PDB file of C-alpha atoms and ligand atoms in Angstrom:
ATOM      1  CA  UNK T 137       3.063  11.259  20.835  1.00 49.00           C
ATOM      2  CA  UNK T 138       0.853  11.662  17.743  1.00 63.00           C
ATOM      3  CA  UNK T 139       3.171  14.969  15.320  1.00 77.00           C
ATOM      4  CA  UNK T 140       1.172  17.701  13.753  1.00 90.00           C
ATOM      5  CA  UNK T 141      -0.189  17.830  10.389  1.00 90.00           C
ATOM      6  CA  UNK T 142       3.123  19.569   9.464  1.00 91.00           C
ATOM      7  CA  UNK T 143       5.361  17.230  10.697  1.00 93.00           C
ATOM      8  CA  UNK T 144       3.658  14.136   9.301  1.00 94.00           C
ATOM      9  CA  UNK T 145       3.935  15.731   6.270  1.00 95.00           C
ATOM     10  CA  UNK T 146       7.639  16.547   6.553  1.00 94.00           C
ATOM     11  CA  UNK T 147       7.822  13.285   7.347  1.00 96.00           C
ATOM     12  CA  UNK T 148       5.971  11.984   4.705  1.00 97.00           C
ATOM     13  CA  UNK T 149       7.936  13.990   2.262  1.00 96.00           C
ATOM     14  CA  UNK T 150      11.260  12.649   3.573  1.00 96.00           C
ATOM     15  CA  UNK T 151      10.637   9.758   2.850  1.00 97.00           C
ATOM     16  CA  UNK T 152       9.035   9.983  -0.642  1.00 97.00           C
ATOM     17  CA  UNK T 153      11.493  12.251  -1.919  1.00 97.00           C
ATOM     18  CA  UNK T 154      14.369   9.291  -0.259  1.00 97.00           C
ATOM     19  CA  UNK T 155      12.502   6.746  -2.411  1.00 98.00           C
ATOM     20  CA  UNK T 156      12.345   8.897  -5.432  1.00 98.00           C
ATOM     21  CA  UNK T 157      16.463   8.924  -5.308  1.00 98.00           C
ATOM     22  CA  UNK T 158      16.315   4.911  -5.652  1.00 98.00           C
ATOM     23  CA  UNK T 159      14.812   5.230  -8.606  1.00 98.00           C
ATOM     24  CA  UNK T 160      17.996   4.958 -11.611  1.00 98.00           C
ATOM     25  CA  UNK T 161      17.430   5.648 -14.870  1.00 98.00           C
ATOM     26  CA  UNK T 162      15.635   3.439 -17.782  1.00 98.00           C
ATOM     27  CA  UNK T 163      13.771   2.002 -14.813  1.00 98.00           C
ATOM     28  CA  UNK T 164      10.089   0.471 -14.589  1.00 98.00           C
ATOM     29  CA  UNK T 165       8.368   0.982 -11.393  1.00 98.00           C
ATOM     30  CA  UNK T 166       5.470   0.640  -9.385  1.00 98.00           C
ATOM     31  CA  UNK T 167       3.858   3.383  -8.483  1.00 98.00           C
ATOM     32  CA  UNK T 168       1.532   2.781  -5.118  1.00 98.00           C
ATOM     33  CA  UNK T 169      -1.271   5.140  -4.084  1.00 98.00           C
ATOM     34  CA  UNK T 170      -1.349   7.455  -1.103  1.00 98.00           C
ATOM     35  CA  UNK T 171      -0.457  10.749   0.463  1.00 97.00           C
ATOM     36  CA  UNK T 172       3.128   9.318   1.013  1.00 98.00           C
ATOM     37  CA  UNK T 173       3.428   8.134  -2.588  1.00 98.00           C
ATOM     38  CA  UNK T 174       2.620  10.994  -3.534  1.00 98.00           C
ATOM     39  CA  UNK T 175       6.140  12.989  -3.013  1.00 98.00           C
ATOM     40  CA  UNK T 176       7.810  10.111  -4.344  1.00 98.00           C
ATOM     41  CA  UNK T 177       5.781  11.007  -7.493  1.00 98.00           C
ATOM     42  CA  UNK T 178       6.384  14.744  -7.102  1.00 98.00           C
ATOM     43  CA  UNK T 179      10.164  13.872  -6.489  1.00 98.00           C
ATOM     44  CA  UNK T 180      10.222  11.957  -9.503  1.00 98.00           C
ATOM     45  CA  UNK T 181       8.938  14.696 -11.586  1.00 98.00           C
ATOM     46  CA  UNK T 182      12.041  17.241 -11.135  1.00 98.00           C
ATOM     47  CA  UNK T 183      13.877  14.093 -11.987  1.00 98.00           C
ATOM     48  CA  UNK T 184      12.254  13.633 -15.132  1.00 98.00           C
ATOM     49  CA  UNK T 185      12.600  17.117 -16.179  1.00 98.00           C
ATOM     50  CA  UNK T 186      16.149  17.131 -15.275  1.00 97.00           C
ATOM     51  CA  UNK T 187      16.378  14.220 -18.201  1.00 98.00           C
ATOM     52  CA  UNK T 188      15.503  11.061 -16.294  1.00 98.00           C
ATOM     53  CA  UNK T 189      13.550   8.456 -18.195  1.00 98.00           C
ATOM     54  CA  UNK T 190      11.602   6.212 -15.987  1.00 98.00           C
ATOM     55  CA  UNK T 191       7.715   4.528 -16.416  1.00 98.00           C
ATOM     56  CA  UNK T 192       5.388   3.868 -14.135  1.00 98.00           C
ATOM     57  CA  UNK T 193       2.565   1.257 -13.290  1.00 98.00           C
ATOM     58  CA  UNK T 194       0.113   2.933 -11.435  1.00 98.00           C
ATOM     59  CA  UNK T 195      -2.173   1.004  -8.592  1.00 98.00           C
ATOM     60  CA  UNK T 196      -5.099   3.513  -8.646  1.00 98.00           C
ATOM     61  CA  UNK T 197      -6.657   6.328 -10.863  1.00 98.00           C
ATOM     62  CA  UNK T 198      -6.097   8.310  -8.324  1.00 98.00           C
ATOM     63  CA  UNK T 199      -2.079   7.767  -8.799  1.00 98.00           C
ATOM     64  CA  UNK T 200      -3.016   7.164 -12.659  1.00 98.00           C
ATOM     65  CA  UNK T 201      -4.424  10.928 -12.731  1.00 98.00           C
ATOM     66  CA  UNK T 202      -1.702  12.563 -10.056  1.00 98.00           C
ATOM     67  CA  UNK T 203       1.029  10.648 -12.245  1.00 98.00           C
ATOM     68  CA  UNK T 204      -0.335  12.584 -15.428  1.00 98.00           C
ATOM     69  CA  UNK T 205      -0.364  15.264 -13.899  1.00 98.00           C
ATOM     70  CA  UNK T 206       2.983  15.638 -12.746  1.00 98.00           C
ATOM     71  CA  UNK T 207       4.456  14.327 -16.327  1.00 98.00           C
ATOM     72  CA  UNK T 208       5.524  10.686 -15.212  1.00 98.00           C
ATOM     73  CA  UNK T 209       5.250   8.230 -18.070  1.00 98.00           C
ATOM     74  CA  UNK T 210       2.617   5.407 -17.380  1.00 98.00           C
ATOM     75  CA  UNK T 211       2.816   1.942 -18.685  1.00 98.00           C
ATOM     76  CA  UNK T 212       1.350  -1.137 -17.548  1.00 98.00           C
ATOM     77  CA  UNK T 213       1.477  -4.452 -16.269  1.00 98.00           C
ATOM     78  CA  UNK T 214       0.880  -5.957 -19.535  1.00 98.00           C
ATOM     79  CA  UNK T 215       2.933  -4.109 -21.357  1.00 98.00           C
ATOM     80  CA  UNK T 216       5.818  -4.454 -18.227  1.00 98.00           C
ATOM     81  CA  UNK T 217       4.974  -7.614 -16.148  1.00 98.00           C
ATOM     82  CA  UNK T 218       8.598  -7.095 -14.454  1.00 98.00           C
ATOM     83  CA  UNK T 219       8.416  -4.353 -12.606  1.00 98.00           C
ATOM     84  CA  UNK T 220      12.098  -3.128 -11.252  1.00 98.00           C
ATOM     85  CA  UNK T 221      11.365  -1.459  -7.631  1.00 98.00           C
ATOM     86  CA  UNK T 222       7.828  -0.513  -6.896  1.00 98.00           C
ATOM     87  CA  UNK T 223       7.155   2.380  -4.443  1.00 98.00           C
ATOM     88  CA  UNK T 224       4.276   2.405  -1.779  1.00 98.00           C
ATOM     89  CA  UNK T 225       2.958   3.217   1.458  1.00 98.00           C
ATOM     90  CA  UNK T 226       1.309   1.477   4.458  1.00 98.00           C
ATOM     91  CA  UNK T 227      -0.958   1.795   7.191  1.00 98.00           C
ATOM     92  CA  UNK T 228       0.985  -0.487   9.961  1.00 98.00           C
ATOM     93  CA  UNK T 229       4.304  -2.454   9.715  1.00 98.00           C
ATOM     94  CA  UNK T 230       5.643  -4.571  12.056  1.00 97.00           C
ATOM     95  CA  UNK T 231       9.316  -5.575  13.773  1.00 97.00           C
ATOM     96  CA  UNK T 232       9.211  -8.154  10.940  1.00 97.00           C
ATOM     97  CA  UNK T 233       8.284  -6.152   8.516  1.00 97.00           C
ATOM     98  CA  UNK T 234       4.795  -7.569   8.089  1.00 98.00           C
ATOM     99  CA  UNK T 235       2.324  -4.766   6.887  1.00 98.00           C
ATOM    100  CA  UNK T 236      -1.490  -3.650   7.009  1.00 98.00           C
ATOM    101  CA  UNK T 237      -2.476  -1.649   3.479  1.00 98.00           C
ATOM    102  CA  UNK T 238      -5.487  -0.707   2.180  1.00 98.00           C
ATOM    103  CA  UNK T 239      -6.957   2.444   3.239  1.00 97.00           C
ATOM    104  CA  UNK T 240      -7.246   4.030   0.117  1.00 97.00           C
ATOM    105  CA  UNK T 241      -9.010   0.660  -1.217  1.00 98.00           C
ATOM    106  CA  UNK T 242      -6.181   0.302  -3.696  1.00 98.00           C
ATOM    107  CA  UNK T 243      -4.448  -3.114  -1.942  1.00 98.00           C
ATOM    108  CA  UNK T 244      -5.346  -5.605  -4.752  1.00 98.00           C
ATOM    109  CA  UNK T 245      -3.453  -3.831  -7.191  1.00 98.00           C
ATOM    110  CA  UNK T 246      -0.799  -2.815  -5.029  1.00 98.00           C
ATOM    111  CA  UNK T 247      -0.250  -6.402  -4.120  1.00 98.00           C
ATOM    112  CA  UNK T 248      -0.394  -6.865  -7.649  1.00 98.00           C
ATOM    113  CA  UNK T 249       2.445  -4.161  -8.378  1.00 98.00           C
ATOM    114  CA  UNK T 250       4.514  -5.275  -5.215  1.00 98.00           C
ATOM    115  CA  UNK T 251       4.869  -8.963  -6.361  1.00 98.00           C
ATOM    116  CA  UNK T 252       5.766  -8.263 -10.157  1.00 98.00           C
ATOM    117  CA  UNK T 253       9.052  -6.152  -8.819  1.00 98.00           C
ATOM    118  CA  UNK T 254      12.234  -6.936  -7.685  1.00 98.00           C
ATOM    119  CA  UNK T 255      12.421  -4.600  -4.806  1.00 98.00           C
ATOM    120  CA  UNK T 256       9.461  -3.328  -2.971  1.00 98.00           C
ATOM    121  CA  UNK T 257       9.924   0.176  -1.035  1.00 98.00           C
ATOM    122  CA  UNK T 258       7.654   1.516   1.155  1.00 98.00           C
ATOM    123  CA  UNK T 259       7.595   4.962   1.979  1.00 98.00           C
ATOM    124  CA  UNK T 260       5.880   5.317   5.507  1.00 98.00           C
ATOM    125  CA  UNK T 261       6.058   8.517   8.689  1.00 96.00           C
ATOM    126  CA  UNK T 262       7.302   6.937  11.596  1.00 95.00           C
ATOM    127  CA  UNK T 263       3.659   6.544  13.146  1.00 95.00           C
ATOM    128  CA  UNK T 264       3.278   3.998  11.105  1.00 97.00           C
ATOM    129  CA  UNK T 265       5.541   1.146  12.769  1.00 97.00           C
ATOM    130  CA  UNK T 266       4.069  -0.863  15.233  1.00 97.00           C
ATOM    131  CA  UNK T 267       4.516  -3.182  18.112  1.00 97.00           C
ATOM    132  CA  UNK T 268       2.031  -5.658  16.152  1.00 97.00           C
ATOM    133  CA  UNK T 269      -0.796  -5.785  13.642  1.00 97.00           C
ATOM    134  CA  UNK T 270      -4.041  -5.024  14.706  1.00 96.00           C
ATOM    135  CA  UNK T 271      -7.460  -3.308  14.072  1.00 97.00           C
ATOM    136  CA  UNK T 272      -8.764  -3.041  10.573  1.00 98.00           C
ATOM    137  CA  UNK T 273      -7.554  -5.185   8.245  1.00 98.00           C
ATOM    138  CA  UNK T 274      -9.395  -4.079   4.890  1.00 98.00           C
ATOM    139  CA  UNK T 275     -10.621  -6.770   2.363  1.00 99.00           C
ATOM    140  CA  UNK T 276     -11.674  -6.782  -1.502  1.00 99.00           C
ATOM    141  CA  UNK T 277     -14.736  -8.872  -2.168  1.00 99.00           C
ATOM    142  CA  UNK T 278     -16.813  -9.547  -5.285  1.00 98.00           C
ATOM    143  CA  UNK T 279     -20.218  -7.657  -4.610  1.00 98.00           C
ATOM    144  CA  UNK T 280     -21.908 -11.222  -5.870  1.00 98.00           C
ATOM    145  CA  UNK T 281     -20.603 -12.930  -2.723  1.00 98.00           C
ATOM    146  CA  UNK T 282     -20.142 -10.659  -0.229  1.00 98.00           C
ATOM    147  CA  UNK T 283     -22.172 -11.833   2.062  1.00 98.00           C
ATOM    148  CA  UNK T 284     -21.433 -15.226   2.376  1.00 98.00           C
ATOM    149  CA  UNK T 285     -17.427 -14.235   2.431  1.00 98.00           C
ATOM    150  CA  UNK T 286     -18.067 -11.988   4.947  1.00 98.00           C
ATOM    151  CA  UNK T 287     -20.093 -15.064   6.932  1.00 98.00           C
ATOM    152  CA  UNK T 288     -16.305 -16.596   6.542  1.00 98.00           C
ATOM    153  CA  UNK T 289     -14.483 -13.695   7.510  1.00 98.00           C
ATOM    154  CA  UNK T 290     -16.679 -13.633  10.823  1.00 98.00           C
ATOM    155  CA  UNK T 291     -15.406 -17.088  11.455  1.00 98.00           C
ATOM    156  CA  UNK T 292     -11.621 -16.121  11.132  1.00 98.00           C
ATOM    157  CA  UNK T 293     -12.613 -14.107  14.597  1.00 97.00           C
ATOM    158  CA  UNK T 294     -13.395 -10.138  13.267  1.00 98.00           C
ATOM    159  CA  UNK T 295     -16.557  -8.222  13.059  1.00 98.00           C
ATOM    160  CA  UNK T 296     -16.617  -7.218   8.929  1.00 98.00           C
ATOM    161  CA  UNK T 297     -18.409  -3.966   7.623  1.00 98.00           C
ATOM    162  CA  UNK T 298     -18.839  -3.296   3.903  1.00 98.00           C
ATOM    163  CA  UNK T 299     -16.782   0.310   3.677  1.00 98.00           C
ATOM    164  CA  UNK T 300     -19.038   3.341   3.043  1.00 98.00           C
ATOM    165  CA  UNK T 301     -18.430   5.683   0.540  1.00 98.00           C
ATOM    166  CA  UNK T 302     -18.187   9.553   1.800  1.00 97.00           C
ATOM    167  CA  UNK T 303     -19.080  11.595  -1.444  1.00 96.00           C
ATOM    168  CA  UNK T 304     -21.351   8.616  -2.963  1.00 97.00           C
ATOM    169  CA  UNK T 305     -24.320   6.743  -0.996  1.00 98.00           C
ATOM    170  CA  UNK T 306     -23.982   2.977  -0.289  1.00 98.00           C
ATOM    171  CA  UNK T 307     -20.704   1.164  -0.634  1.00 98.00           C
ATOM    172  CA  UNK T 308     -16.839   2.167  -1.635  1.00 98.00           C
ATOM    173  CA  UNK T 309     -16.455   0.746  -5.202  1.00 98.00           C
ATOM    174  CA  UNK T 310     -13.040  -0.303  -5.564  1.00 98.00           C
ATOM    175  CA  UNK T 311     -11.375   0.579  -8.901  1.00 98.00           C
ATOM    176  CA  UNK T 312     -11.796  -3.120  -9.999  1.00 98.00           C
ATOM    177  CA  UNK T 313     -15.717  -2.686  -9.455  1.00 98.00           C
ATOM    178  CA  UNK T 314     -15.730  -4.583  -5.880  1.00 98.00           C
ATOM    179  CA  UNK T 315     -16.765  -3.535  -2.307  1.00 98.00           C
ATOM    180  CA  UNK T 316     -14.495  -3.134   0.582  1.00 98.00           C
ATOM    181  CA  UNK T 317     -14.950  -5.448   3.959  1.00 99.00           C
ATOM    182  CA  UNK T 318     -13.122  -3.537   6.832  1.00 98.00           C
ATOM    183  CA  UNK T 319     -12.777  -6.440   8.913  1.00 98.00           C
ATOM    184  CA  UNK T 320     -11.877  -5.559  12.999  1.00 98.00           C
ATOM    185  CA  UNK T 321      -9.652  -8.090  14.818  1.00 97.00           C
ATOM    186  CA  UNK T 322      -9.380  -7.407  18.310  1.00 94.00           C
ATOM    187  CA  UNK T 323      -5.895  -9.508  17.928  1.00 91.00           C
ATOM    188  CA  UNK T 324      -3.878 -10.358  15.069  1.00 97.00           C
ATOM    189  CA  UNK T 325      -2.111 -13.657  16.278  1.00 96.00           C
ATOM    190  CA  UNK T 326      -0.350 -15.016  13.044  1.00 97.00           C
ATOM    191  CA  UNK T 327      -0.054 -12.408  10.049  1.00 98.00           C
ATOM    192  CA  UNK T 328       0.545 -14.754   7.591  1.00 98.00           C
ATOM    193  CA  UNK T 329      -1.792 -17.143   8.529  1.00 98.00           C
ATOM    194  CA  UNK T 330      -4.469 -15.036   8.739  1.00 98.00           C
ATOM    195  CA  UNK T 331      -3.296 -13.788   5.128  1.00 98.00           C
ATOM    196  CA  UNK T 332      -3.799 -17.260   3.697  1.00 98.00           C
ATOM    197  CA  UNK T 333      -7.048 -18.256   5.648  1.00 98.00           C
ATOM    198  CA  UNK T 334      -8.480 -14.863   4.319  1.00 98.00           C
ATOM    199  CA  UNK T 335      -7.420 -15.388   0.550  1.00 98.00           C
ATOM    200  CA  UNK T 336      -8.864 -18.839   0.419  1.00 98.00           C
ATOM    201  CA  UNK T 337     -12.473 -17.396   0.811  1.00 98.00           C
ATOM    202  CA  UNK T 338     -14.311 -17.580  -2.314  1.00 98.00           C
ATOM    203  CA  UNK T 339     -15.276 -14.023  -2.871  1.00 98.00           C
ATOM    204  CA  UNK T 340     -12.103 -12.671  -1.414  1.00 98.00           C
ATOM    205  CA  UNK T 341      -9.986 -10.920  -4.538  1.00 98.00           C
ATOM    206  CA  UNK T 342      -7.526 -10.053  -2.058  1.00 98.00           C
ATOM    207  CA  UNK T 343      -6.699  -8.658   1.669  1.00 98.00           C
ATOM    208  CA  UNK T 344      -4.613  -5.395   3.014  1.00 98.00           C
ATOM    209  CA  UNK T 345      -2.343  -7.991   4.787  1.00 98.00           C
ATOM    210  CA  UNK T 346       0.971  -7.749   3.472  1.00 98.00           C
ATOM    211  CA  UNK T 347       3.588 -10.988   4.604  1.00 98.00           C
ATOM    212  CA  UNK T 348       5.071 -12.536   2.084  1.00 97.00           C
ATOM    213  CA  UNK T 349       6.935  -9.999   0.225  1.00 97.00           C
ATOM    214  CA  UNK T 350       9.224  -9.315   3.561  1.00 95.00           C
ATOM    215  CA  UNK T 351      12.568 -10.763   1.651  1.00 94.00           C
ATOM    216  CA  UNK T 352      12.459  -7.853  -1.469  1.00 95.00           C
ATOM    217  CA  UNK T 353      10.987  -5.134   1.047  1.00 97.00           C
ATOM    218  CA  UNK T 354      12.677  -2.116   2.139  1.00 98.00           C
ATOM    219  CA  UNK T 355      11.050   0.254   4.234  1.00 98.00           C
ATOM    220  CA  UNK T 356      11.637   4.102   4.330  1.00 98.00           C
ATOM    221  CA  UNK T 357      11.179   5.443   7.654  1.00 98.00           C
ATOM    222  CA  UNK T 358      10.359   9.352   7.859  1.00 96.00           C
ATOM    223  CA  UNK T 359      10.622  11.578  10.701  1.00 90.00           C
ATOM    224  CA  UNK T 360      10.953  15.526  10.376  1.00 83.00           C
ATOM    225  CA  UNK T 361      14.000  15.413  10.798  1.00 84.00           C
ATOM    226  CA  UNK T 362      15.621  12.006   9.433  1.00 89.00           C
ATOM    227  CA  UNK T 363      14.722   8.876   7.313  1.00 94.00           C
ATOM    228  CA  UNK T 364      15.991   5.913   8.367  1.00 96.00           C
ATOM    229  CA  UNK T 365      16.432   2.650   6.108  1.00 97.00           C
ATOM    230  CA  UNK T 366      15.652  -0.775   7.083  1.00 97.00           C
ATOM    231  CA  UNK T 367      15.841  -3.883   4.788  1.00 95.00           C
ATOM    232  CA  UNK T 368      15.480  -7.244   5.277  1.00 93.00           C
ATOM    233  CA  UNK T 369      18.409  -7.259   8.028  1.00 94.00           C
ATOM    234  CA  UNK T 370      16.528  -5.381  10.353  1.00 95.00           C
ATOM    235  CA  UNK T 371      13.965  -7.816  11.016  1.00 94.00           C
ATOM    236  CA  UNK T 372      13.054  -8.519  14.218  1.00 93.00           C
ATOM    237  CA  UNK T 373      13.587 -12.374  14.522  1.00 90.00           C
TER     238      UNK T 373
HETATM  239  C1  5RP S 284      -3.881   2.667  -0.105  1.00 52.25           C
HETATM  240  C2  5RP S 284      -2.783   2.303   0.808  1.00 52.25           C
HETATM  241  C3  5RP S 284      -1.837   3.392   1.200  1.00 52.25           C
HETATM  242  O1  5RP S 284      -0.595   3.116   0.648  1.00 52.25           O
HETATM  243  C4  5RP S 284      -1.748   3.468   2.708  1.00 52.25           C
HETATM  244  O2  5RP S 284      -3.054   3.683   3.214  1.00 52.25           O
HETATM  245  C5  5RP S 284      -0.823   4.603   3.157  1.00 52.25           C
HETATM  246  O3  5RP S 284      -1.352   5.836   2.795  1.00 52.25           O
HETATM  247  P1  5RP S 284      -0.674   7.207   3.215  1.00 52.25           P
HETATM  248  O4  5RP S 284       0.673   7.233   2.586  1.00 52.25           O
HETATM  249  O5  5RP S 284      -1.613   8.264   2.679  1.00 52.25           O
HETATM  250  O6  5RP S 284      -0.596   7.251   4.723  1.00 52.25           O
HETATM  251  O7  5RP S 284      -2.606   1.174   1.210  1.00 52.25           O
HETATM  252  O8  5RP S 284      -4.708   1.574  -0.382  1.00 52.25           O
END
């Protein structure tokens, strides 16, 4: 059963504010983009002005600007290609810990983030596990080529759409100056394949699907009332 607004938040909140207490001191970290995030962010704040020193990378302006905001030092990927945890969200995850990301638009550079750290944590309300990917898998394209990737994409067996903006006419701009393909799979047969056969397209920066970083990845689980913890053990063979 779908919770209330409330008690996706709560849930939400657990388990940004669990992530936020992985974070030790001295560390570098990736800081994803999203509602869920976004605690971690807030939780890290009290932290900071209790004495911890921590810096962030951050995967969007919008986390660049909440991040500011709430006084957590920003760095960057240049300045710290070796990122020690990253925190993030997700739109689906799977039994083996395969994920969907990219609603926010922000999934190049939170693939980006994820691979330069040791440990990637994601921060995600219990709705968010699934029997198996499906639906809308979101992809990054150069506005030059779009439509000849998309032609591609059509042939990998979805039905693409550039992403509309809301508060702007014509298409989402991504914050690396690209357009967003929302591609719609009725069936999602092999994650990672579909991952490779995706990035391959010339014109494709990058997709939402999220396989290969299953080994470093531990996933936060929040509920209202509990988080649970699951790591690489707990993958469904
Ligand atoms: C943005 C993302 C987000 O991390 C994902 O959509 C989860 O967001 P939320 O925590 O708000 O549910 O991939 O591109």
């Amino acid at each position: 059963m779908a919770g209330t607004a409330d008690t996706i938040a709560a849930a939400k909140r657990a388990a940004g504010y669990r992530a936020a207490d992985m974070v030790e001191d001295g560390m570098v970290i990736g800081l994803g983009t999203g509602s869920t995030v976004f605690y971690a962010i807030e939780a890290l704040s009290e932290k900071i002005r209790e004495g911890l020193s921590v810096s962030g990378v951050p995967t969007s302006y919008q986390t660049a600007i909440r991040a500011r905001e709430y006084g957590v030092p920003l760095t960057t990927l240049d300045d710290s290609p070796i990122l020690d945890l990253a925190i993030d969200g997700a739109d689906q995850i799977d039994p083996q810990h395969r994920m969907i990301k990219g609603r926010g638009a922000a999934l190049t550079r939170e693939k980006c983030v994820a691979s330069a750290a040791f440990q990637f944590i994601v921060v995600a309300d219990e709705a968010k596990m699934v029997p198996k990917l499906g639906g809308v898998v979101p992809v990054e394209t150069l506005p030059f080529a779009t439509t000849t990737a998309m032609a591609q994409l059509r042939g990998l067996g979805c039905r693409p759409f550039i992403r509309e903006a809301v508060k702007k006419d014509g298409p989402v701009i991504t914050d690396n100056g690209n357009f967003i393909v929302d591609c719609h799979f009725d069936e999602i047969a092999n994650p990672g394949e579909l991952e490779t056969a995706i990035a391959v397209i010339p014109g494709v920066v990058e997709s939402g699907l999220f396989t290969r970083l299953v080994g470093n990845t531990t996933i936060i689980v929040g509920s209202e009332k509990k988080c649970s913890v699951l790591t690489s053990a707990d993958v469904v063979p």
